[in-house]
Tab-separated table of C-alpha atoms in Angstrom:
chain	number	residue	atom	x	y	z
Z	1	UNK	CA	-4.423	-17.690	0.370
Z	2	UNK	CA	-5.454	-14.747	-2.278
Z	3	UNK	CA	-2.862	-12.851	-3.891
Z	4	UNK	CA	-2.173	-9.265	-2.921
Z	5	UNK	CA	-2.067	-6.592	-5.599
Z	6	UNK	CA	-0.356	-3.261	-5.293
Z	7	UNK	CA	-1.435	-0.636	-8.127
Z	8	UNK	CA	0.034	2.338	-8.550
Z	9	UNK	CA	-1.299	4.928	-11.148
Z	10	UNK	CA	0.832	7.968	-11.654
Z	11	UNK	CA	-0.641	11.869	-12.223
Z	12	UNK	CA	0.207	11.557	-15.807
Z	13	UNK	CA	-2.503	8.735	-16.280
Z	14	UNK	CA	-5.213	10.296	-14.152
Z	15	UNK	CA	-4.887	13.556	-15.459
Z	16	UNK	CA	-5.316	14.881	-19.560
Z	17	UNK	CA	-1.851	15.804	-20.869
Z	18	UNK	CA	-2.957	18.907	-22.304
Z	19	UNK	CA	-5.638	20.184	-19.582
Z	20	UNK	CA	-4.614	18.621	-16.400
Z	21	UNK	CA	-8.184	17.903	-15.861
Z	22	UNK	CA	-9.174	14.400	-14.432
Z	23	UNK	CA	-9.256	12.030	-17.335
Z	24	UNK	CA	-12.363	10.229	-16.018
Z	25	UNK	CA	-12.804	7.186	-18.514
Z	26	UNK	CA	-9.376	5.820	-17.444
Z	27	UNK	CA	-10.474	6.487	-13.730
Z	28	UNK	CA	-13.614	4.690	-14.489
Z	29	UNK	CA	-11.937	1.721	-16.070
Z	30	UNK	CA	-9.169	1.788	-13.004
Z	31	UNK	CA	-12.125	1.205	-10.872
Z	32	UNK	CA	-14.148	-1.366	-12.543
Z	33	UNK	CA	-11.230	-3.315	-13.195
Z	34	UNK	CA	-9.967	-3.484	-9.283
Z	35	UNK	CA	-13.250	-3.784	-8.204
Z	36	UNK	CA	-13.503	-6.925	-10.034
Z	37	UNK	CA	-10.553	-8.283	-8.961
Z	38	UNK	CA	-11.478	-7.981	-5.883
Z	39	UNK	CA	-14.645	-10.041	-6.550
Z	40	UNK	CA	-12.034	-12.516	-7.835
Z	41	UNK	CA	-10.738	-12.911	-4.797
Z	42	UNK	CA	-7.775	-10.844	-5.031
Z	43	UNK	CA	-6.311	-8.052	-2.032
Z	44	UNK	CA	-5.996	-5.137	-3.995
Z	45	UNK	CA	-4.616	-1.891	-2.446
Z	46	UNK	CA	-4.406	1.530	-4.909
Z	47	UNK	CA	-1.441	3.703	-4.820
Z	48	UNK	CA	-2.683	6.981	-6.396
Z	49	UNK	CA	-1.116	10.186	-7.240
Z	50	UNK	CA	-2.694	13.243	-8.759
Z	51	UNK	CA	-4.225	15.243	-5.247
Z	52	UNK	CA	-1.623	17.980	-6.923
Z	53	UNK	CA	-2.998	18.205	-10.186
Z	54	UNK	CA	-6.844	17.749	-8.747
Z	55	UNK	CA	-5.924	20.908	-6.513
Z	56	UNK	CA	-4.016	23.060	-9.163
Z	57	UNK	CA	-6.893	22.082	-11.424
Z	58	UNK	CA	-9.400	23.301	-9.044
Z	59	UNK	CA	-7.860	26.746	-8.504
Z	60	UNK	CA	-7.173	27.093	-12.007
Z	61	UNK	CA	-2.936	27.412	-11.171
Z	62	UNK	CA	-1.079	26.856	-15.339
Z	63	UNK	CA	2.217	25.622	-13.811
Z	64	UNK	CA	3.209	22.829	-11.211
Z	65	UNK	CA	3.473	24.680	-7.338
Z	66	UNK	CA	7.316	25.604	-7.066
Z	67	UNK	CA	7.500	26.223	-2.997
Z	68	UNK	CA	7.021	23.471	-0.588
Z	69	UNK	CA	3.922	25.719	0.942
Z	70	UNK	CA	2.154	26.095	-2.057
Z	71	UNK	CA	2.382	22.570	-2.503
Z	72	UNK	CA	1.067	21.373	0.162
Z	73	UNK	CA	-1.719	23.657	0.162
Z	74	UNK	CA	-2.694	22.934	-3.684
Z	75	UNK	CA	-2.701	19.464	-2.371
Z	76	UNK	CA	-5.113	19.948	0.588
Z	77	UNK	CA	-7.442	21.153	-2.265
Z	78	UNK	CA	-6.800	18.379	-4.208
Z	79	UNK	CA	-6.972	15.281	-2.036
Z	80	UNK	CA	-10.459	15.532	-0.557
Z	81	UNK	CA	-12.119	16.131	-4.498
Z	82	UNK	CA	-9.957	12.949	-5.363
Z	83	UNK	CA	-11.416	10.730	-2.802
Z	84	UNK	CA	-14.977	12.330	-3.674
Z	85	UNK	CA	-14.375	11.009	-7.308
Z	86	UNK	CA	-13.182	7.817	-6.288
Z	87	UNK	CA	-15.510	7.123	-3.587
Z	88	UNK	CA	-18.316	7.947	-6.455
Z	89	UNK	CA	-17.358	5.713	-8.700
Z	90	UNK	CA	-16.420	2.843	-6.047
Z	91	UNK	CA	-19.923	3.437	-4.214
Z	92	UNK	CA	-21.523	2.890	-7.856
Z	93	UNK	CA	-20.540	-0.463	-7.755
Z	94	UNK	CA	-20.356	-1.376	-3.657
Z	95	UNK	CA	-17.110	-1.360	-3.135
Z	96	UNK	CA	-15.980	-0.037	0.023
Z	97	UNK	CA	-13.134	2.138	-0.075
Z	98	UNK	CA	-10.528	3.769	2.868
Z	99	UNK	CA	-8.530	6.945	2.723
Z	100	UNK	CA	-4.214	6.216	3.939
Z	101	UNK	CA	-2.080	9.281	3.943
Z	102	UNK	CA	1.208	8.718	4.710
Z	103	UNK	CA	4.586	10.120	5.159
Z	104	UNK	CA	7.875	8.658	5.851
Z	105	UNK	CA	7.869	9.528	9.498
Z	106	UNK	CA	4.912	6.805	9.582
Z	107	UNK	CA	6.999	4.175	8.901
Z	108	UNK	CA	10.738	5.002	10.452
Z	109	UNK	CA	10.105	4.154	13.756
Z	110	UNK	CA	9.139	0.202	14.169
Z	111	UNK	CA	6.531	0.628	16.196
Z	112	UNK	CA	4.538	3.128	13.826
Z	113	UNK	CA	5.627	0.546	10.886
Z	114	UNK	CA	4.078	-2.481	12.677
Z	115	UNK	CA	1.383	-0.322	13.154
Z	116	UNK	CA	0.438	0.635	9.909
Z	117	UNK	CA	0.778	-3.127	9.136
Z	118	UNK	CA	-1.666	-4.113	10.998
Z	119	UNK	CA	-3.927	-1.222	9.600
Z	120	UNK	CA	-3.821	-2.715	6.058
Z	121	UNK	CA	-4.352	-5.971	7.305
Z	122	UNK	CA	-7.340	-4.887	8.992
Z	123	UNK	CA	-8.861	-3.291	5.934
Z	124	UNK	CA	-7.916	-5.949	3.163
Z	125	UNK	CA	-9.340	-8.451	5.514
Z	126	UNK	CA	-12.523	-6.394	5.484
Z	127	UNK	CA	-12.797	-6.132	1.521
Z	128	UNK	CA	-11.835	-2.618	1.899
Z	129	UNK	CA	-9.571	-1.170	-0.930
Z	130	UNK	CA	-6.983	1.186	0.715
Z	131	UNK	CA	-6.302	4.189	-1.501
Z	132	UNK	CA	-3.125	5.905	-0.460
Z	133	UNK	CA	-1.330	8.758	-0.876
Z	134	UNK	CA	1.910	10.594	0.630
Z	135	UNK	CA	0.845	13.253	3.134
Z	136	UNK	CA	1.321	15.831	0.873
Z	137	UNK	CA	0.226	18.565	3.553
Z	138	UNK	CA	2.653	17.533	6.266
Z	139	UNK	CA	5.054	16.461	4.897
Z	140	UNK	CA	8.715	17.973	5.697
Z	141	UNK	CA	11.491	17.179	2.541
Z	142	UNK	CA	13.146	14.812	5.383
Z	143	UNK	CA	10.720	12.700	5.668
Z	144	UNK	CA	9.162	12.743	1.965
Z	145	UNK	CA	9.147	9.342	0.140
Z	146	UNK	CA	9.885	11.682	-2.910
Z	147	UNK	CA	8.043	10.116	-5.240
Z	148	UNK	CA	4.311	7.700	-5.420
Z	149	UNK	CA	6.163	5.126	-6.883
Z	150	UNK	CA	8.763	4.715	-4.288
Z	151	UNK	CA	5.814	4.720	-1.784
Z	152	UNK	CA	3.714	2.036	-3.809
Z	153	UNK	CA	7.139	-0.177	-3.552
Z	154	UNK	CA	7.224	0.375	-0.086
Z	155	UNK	CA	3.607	-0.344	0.815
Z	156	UNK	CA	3.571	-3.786	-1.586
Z	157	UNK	CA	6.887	-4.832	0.442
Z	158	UNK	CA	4.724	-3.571	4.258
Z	159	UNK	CA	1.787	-5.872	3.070
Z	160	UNK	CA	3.383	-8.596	1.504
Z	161	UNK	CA	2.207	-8.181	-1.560
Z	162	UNK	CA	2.538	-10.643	-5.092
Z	163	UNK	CA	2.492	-8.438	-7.578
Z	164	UNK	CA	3.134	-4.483	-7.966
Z	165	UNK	CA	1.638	-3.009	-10.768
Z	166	UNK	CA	3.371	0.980	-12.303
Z	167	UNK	CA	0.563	2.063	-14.508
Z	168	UNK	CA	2.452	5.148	-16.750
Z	169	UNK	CA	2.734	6.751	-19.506
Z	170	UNK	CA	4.808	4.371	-21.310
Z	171	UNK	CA	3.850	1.481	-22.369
Z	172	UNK	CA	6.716	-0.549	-21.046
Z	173	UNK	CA	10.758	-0.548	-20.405
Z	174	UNK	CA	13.013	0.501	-23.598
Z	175	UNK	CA	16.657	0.471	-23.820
Z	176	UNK	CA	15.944	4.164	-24.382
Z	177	UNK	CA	13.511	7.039	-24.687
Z	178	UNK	CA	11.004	6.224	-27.621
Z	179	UNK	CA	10.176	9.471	-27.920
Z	180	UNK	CA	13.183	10.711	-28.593
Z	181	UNK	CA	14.919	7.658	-29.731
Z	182	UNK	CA	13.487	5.665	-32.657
Z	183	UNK	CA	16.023	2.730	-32.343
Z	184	UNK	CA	14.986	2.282	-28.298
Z	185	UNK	CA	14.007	-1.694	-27.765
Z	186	UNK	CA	11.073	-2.667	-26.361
Z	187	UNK	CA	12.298	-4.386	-22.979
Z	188	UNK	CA	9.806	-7.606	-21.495
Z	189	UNK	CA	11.611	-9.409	-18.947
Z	190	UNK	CA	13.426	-8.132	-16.243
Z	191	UNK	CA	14.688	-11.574	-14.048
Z	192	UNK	CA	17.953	-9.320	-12.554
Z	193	UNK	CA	18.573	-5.552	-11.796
Z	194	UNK	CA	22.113	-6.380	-13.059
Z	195	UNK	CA	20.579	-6.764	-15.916
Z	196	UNK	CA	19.673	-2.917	-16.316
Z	197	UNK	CA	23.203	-2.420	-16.887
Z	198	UNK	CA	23.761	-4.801	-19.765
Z	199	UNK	CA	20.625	-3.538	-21.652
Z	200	UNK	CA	22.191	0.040	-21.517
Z	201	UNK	CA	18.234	1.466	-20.011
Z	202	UNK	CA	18.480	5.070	-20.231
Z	203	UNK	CA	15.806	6.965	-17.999
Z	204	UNK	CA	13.984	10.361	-18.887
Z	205	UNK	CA	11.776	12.818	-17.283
Z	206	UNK	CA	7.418	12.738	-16.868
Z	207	UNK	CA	6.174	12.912	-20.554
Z	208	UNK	CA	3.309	15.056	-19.368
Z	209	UNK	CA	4.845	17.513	-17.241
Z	210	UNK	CA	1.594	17.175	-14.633
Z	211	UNK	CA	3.772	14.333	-12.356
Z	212	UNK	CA	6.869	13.773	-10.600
Z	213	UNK	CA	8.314	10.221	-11.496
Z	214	UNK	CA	10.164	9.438	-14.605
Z	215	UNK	CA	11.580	5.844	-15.530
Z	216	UNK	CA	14.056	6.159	-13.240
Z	217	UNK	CA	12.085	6.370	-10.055
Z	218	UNK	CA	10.053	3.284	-11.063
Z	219	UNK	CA	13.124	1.366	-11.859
Z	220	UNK	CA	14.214	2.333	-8.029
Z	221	UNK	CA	10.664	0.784	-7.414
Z	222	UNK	CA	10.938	-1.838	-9.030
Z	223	UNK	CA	14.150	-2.871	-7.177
Z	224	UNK	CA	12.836	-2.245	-3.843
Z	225	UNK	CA	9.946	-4.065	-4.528
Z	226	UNK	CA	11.466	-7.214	-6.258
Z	227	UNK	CA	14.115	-7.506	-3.321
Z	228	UNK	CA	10.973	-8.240	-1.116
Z	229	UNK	CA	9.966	-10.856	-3.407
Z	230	UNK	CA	7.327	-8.676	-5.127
Z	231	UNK	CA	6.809	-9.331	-8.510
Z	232	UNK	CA	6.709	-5.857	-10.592
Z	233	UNK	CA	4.976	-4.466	-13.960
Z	234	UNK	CA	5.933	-1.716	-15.656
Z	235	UNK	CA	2.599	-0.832	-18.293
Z	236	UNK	CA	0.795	1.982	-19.708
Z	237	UNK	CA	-1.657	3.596	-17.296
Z	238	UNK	CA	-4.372	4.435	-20.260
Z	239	UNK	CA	-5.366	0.545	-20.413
Z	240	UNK	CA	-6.007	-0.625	-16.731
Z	241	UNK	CA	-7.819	-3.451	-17.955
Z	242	UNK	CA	-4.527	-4.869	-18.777
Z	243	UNK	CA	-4.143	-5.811	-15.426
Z	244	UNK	CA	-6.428	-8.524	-15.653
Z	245	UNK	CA	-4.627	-10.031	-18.992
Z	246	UNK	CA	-0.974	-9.722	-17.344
Z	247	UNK	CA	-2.815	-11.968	-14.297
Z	248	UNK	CA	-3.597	-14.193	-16.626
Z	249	UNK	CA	-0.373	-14.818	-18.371
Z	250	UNK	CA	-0.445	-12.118	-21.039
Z	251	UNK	CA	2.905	-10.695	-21.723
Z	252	UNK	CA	1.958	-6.700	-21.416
Z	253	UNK	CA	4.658	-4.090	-20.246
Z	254	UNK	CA	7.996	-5.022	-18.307
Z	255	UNK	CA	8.530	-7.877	-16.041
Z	256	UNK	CA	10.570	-7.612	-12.987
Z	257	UNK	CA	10.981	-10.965	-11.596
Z	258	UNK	CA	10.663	-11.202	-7.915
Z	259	UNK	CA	13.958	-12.221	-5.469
Z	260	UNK	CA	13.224	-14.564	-3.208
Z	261	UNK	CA	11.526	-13.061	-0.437
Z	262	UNK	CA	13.971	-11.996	2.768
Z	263	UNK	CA	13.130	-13.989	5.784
Z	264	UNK	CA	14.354	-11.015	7.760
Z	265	UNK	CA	11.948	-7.880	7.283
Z	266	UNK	CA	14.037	-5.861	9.964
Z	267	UNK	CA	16.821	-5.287	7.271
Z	268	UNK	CA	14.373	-4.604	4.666
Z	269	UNK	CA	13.385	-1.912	6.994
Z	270	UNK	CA	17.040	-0.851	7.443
Z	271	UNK	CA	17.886	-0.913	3.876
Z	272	UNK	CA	14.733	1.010	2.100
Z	273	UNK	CA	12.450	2.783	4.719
Z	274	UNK	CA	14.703	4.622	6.630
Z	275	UNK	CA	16.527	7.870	5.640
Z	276	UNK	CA	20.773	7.408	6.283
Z	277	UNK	CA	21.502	10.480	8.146
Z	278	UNK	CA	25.425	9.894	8.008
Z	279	UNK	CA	28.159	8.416	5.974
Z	280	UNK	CA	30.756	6.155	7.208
Z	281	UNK	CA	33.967	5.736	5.033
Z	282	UNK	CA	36.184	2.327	5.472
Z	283	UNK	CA	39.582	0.875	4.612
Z	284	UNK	CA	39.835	-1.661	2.047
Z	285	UNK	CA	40.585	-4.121	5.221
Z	286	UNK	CA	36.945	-3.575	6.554
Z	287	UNK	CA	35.269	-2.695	3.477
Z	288	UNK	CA	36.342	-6.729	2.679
Z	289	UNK	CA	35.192	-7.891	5.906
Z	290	UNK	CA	31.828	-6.543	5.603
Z	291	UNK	CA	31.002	-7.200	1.772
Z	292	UNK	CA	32.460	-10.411	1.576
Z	293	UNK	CA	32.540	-11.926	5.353
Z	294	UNK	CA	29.019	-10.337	6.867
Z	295	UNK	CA	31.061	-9.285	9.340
Z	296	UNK	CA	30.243	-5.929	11.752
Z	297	UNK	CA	31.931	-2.880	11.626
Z	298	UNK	CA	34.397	-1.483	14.221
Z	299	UNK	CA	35.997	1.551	14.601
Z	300	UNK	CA	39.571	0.485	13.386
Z	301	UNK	CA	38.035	0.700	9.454
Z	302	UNK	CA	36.840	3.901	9.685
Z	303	UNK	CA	38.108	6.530	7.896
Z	304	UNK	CA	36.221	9.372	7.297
Z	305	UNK	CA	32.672	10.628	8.600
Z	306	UNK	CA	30.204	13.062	7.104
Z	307	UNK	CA	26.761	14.108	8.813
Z	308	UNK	CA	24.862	14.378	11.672
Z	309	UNK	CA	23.037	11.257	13.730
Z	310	UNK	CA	22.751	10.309	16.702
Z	311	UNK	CA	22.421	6.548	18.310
Z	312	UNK	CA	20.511	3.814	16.266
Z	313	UNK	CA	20.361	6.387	13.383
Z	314	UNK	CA	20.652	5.018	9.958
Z	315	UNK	CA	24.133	5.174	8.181
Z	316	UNK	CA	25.143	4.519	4.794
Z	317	UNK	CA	28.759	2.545	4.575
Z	318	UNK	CA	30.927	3.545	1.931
Z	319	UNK	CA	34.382	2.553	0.529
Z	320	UNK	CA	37.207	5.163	0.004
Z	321	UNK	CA	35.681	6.439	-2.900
Z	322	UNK	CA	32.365	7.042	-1.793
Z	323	UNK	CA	30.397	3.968	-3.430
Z	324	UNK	CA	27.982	2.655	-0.837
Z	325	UNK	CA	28.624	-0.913	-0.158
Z	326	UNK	CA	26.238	-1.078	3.124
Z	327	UNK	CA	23.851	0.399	5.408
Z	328	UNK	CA	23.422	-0.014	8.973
Z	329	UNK	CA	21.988	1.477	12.369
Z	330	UNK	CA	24.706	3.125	14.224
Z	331	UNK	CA	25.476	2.428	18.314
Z	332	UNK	CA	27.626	5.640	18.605
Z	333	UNK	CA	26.691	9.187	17.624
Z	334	UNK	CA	28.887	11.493	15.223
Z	335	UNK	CA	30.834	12.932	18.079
Z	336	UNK	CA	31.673	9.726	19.857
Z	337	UNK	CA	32.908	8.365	16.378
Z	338	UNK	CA	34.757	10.984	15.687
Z	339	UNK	CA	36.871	10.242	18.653
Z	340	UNK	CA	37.422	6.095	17.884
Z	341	UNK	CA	37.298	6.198	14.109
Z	342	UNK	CA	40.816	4.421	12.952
Z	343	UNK	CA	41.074	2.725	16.691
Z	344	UNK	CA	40.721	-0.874	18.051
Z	345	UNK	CA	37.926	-1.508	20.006
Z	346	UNK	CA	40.349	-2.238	23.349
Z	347	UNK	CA	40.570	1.310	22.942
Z	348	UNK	CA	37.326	2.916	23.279
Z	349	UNK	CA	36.838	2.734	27.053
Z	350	UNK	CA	39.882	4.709	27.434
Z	351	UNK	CA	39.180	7.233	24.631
Z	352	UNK	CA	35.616	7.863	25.770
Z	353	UNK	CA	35.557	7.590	29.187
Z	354	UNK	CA	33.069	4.824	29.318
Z	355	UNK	CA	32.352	0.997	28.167
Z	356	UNK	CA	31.315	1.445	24.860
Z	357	UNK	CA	29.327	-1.186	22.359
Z	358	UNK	CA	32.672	-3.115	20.595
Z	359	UNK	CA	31.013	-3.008	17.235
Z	360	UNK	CA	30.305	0.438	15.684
Z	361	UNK	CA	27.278	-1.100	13.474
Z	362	UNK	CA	26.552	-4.748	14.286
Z	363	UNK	CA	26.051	-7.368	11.925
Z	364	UNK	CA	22.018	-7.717	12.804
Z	365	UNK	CA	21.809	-3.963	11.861
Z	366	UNK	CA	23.343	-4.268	8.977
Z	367	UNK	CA	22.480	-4.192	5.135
Z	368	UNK	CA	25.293	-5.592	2.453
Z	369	UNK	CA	24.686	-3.920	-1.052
Z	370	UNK	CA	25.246	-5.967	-4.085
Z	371	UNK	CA	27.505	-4.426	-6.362
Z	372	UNK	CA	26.176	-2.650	-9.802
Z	373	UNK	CA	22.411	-2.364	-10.038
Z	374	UNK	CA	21.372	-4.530	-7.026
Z	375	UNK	CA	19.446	-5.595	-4.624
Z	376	UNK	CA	20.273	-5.598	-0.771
Z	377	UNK	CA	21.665	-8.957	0.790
């Protein structure tokens, strides 16, 4: 079967540092390059940023929109002159192309996930390259993946993909800012997250100022992505030709080496798509069961509770002092737990009036984090 390939190029790459006007030989390269990969036989799906920075561009704005409504109305301006530029250059050389805007909301309920599934299924069986975006317009901060290159993670780990691709401004991963550090090493080969941690990686801010993302975002990326056994690059947006010589064994940018791929995509679902609403503290008793048993939660280990949800909402699962250790969906709502938190579960039907579920998260709905700089079990 062909490989699918994820590519996400940030605002900084698509856009001229000093003029925030469209830097059109890199967008020209971007295309001929994916287009022929996909006359190599390769599923290729573009992540692009930069309907922002078309927008401002357009309505000659100097400085980044500050207020959510600004934003999203710079980037109504911005999207459709985007897709006319890439369906220009795409059309040159006959490769169909199809417009995904998405936001978070898409993708929490399991229904609208399988949809959208199926939708890129559809079109990569069709030769189509899907060109997505976050719904800038629509989107509410809730529901906001935040940031293109948590999205692009999310959409290579929705379609399966082999290999994720961060084209930035960087060339690859350093132990620390070369800009601003002239000692920083050059970092190749990421095989585990843990690893982050021993190198010391410090993370800065956008070089250009026109995007969103720093390294840190794409590291968050790149662990999403690798924990759905997607194989991720970290490389410099200016050269998308590279992507061809990294597919052919060239060692360009930063490696993350993929995990194997989780047989269960439910709790990938649980662990990186949806949005925790609450937090659940524990004892030491039931932070052990969970972390090192795989064992569900019940009310007896609960401590302490912060937030608002309601039934099946998504949790995070903390120890005394705060560090999450899991996430899970929840079978009570804040109110009800506040009631049973600390009790046995012999307990509940007395308490709440009512036969309650005996676990407060069950095992099947729940997400074990690896300690340090990790990936979700």
């Amino acid at each position: 079967m062909s490989q699918t390939l994820v590519i996400k190029i940030g605002t900084s790459s698509l856009t001229q540092a000093t003029t925030g006007h469209l830097a059109l030989s890199t967008l020209a390269t971007l295309v001929e390059t994916l287009t022929r990969l996909r006359y190599q036989g390769y599923r290729v799906v573009l992540v692009s940023s930069g309907a922002v920075g078309v927008g401002r561009d357009r309505l000659g704005l100097t400085e980044r929109p500050r207020t959510i409504a600004l934003k999203q109305a710079v980037a109504a301006v911005g999207q459709g002159r985007l897709m006319r530029v890439y369906d220009d250059l795409f059309s040159s050389l006959q490769q169909p192309i199809a417009q995904v805007l998405l936001t978070r909301g898409d993708l929490v309920q399991r229904n609208g996930y399988v949809n959208v599934y199926n939708t890129f299924q559809q079109l990569l069986k069709l030769g189509v390259i899907p060109i997505v975006n976050e719904n800038d317009t629509v989107a509410v901060d809730e529901l906001k993946f935040g940031d293109n290159d948590t999205l692009s993670a999310l959409v290579a780990s929705l379609v399966e993909a082999d290999w994720l691709f961060l084209l930035t401004d960087v060339d690859q991963l350093y132990s620390a800012d070369p800009r601003e550090n002239p000692n920083a090493q050059p970092i190749s080969l990421i095989t585990s997250m843990k690893q982050l941690e021993e190198f010391q990686v410090q993370t800065g801010d956008s070089r250009s100022g026109w995007g969103t993302g720093g390294m840190i975002t794409k590291i968050e990326a790149a662990r999403i992505a690798t924990g759905s056994g997607v194989r991720t690059v970290i490389t410099e947006g200016k050269y998308p030709q590279n992507l061809e010589k990294i597919l052919q064994g060239e060692a360009i940018g930063t490696q993350f080496e993929p995990q194997i791929r989780p047989v269960n995509a439910r709790k990938h679902w649980i662990a990186n798509v949806l949005i925790p609403l609450g937090k659940l503290y524990l004892d030491a008793g039931a932070v052990k069961a969970i972390s090192q048993r795989g064992k569900s939660l019940l009310a007896a280990g609960i401590t302490k509770i912060d937030g608002e949800f309601t039934v099946q909402d998504s949790v995070q699962i903390c120890d005394l002092e705060g560090q999450e250790i899991a996430r899970g969906l929840v079978n009570y709502n804040r109110g009800e737990l506040q009631k049973i938190k600390g009790l046995h579960s012999d307990k509940i039907p007395e308490i709440l009036g009512y036969e309650g579920a005996e676990t407060v998260v069950h095992r099947d709905n729940l997400v074990i984090r690896e300690q340090g700089i990790g990936n979700w079990e």
